[in-house]
XYZ file of C-alpha atoms in Angstrom:
158
model
C -53.888 7.142 1.215
C -50.487 8.838 1.599
C -48.053 7.872 4.214
C -45.024 9.811 5.252
C -42.377 9.402 7.753
C -40.827 11.706 10.220
C -38.570 11.575 13.263
C -40.080 10.881 16.558
C -41.030 13.829 18.816
C -41.865 13.619 22.562
C -45.666 14.177 21.851
C -45.514 10.781 19.985
C -44.957 8.898 23.244
C -48.580 8.159 23.955
C -49.160 6.719 20.410
C -46.049 4.428 20.730
C -47.337 3.327 24.202
C -50.731 2.767 22.703
C -49.171 0.232 20.238
C -47.327 -1.828 22.714
C -50.053 -4.608 22.892
C -49.440 -5.093 19.088
C -46.162 -6.886 20.008
C -48.164 -9.726 21.800
C -51.201 -10.109 19.516
C -50.514 -13.776 18.611
C -50.108 -17.085 20.264
C -46.920 -16.568 22.666
C -45.088 -19.455 23.833
C -46.502 -20.908 26.952
C -43.691 -19.660 29.167
C -44.181 -15.958 28.004
C -47.121 -13.924 29.314
C -48.636 -11.009 27.517
C -47.954 -8.801 30.605
C -44.321 -9.729 30.594
C -43.835 -9.150 26.961
C -45.746 -5.908 26.914
C -44.218 -4.474 30.155
C -40.721 -5.159 28.907
C -41.237 -3.585 25.452
C -42.900 -0.633 27.194
C -39.817 -0.066 29.478
C -37.486 -0.473 26.628
C -39.214 1.941 24.405
C -39.722 4.497 27.227
C -35.869 4.409 27.780
C -35.454 4.737 24.006
C -37.728 7.768 23.801
C -36.628 9.487 26.847
C -32.730 8.859 26.473
C -31.977 7.914 22.849
C -28.667 5.888 22.479
C -26.205 7.239 19.945
C -26.753 5.512 16.627
C -30.407 4.880 17.027
C -33.680 6.439 15.569
C -37.306 6.406 15.813
C -39.546 7.170 12.991
C -43.337 7.773 12.879
C -45.443 6.900 10.023
C -48.490 9.154 9.533
C -51.214 9.681 7.050
C -51.982 12.943 4.980
C -54.293 14.076 7.826
C -51.346 13.628 10.380
C -52.957 10.594 11.999
C -50.209 8.271 13.326
C -50.203 4.958 11.553
C -47.064 3.067 12.905
C -43.460 3.520 14.166
C -40.040 2.056 13.692
C -37.238 1.913 16.249
C -33.780 1.396 14.914
C -30.353 0.815 16.529
C -26.773 0.254 15.463
C -25.178 -2.978 16.741
C -22.154 -5.066 15.953
C -22.309 -8.291 14.136
C -21.393 -11.195 16.434
C -19.670 -13.177 13.671
C -17.590 -10.578 11.723
C -17.672 -7.453 13.955
C -19.190 -5.267 11.292
C -21.773 -2.605 11.986
C -25.422 -3.728 11.450
C -28.729 -2.150 11.743
C -31.181 -3.673 14.120
C -34.977 -3.161 14.016
C -35.600 -3.123 17.619
C -39.251 -2.303 17.363
C -41.817 -1.937 14.560
C -45.630 -1.709 14.843
C -48.488 -0.620 12.859
C -51.904 0.576 14.212
C -54.547 -2.093 13.435
C -56.610 0.586 11.719
C -53.777 0.858 9.092
C -53.046 -2.768 8.739
C -52.821 -4.350 5.280
C -52.326 -0.805 3.741
C -48.578 -0.942 3.132
C -47.423 0.967 6.250
C -45.366 -1.866 7.415
C -43.524 -1.969 4.015
C -42.906 1.714 4.048
C -41.452 1.460 7.522
C -39.242 -1.437 6.560
C -38.162 0.405 3.421
C -37.129 3.277 5.652
C -35.143 0.848 7.922
C -33.259 -0.413 4.795
C -32.500 3.125 3.791
C -31.463 4.201 7.121
C -29.180 1.182 7.439
C -27.572 1.920 4.103
C -27.013 5.544 5.116
C -25.325 4.375 8.404
C -22.962 2.049 6.352
C -24.447 -1.107 7.793
C -23.705 -4.503 6.190
C -27.005 -6.145 7.435
C -30.555 -5.282 8.604
C -31.571 -7.503 11.449
C -34.518 -8.097 13.576
C -36.086 -10.733 15.986
C -39.590 -12.072 15.674
C -41.373 -14.722 17.694
C -41.759 -17.930 15.731
C -45.502 -18.018 16.192
C -45.982 -14.422 14.860
C -46.847 -15.650 11.332
C -48.245 -12.494 10.141
C -45.095 -10.609 10.716
C -42.838 -13.349 9.385
C -44.684 -13.392 6.123
C -44.210 -9.709 5.769
C -40.457 -9.973 6.529
C -39.977 -12.931 4.189
C -42.023 -11.074 1.332
C -39.565 -8.160 1.664
C -36.419 -10.352 1.499
C -35.513 -11.062 5.039
C -34.146 -14.609 5.640
C -34.014 -16.724 8.730
C -30.539 -16.897 10.181
C -30.387 -18.314 13.636
C -33.119 -20.048 15.459
C -33.180 -19.682 19.302
C -34.287 -22.765 21.370
C -35.804 -22.300 24.804
C -36.407 -24.972 27.426
C -38.628 -23.664 30.280
C -37.269 -24.827 33.649
C -40.106 -23.605 35.799
C -43.911 -23.594 35.336
C -45.371 -20.232 34.617
C -47.401 -19.112 37.670
């Protein structure tokens, strides 16, 4: 199987929306509901697709037949500690039909290439602590844990 990457085009919108549930396919913290996570991710991605911010990019991975396999959404941010330009992986998802076939690695390699082209000093991302599948991939590809966010729910989830 050959995977190639290309820039997002508006006709990819349905595919990206289809992959939204991939962002919550693990044990979420008890105070985060799937609907909350999915609807927030959907709204953020719709905005990124309809009105891309300067210094952002969306790439689509597809196989040799043109079937979409995954996508990557990148943004430029400023490092909190030193003010340098960093690349941020806002979203990355692989269709379950392509899981375990190297698509995630190809997308992450593209993220690193893009970040270097933009002159970024770091490539960053957030991942839920319970998303062990994604964490293993990131760690295997050289990502290191930097900051851990702690959360104390003040209200019971309804």
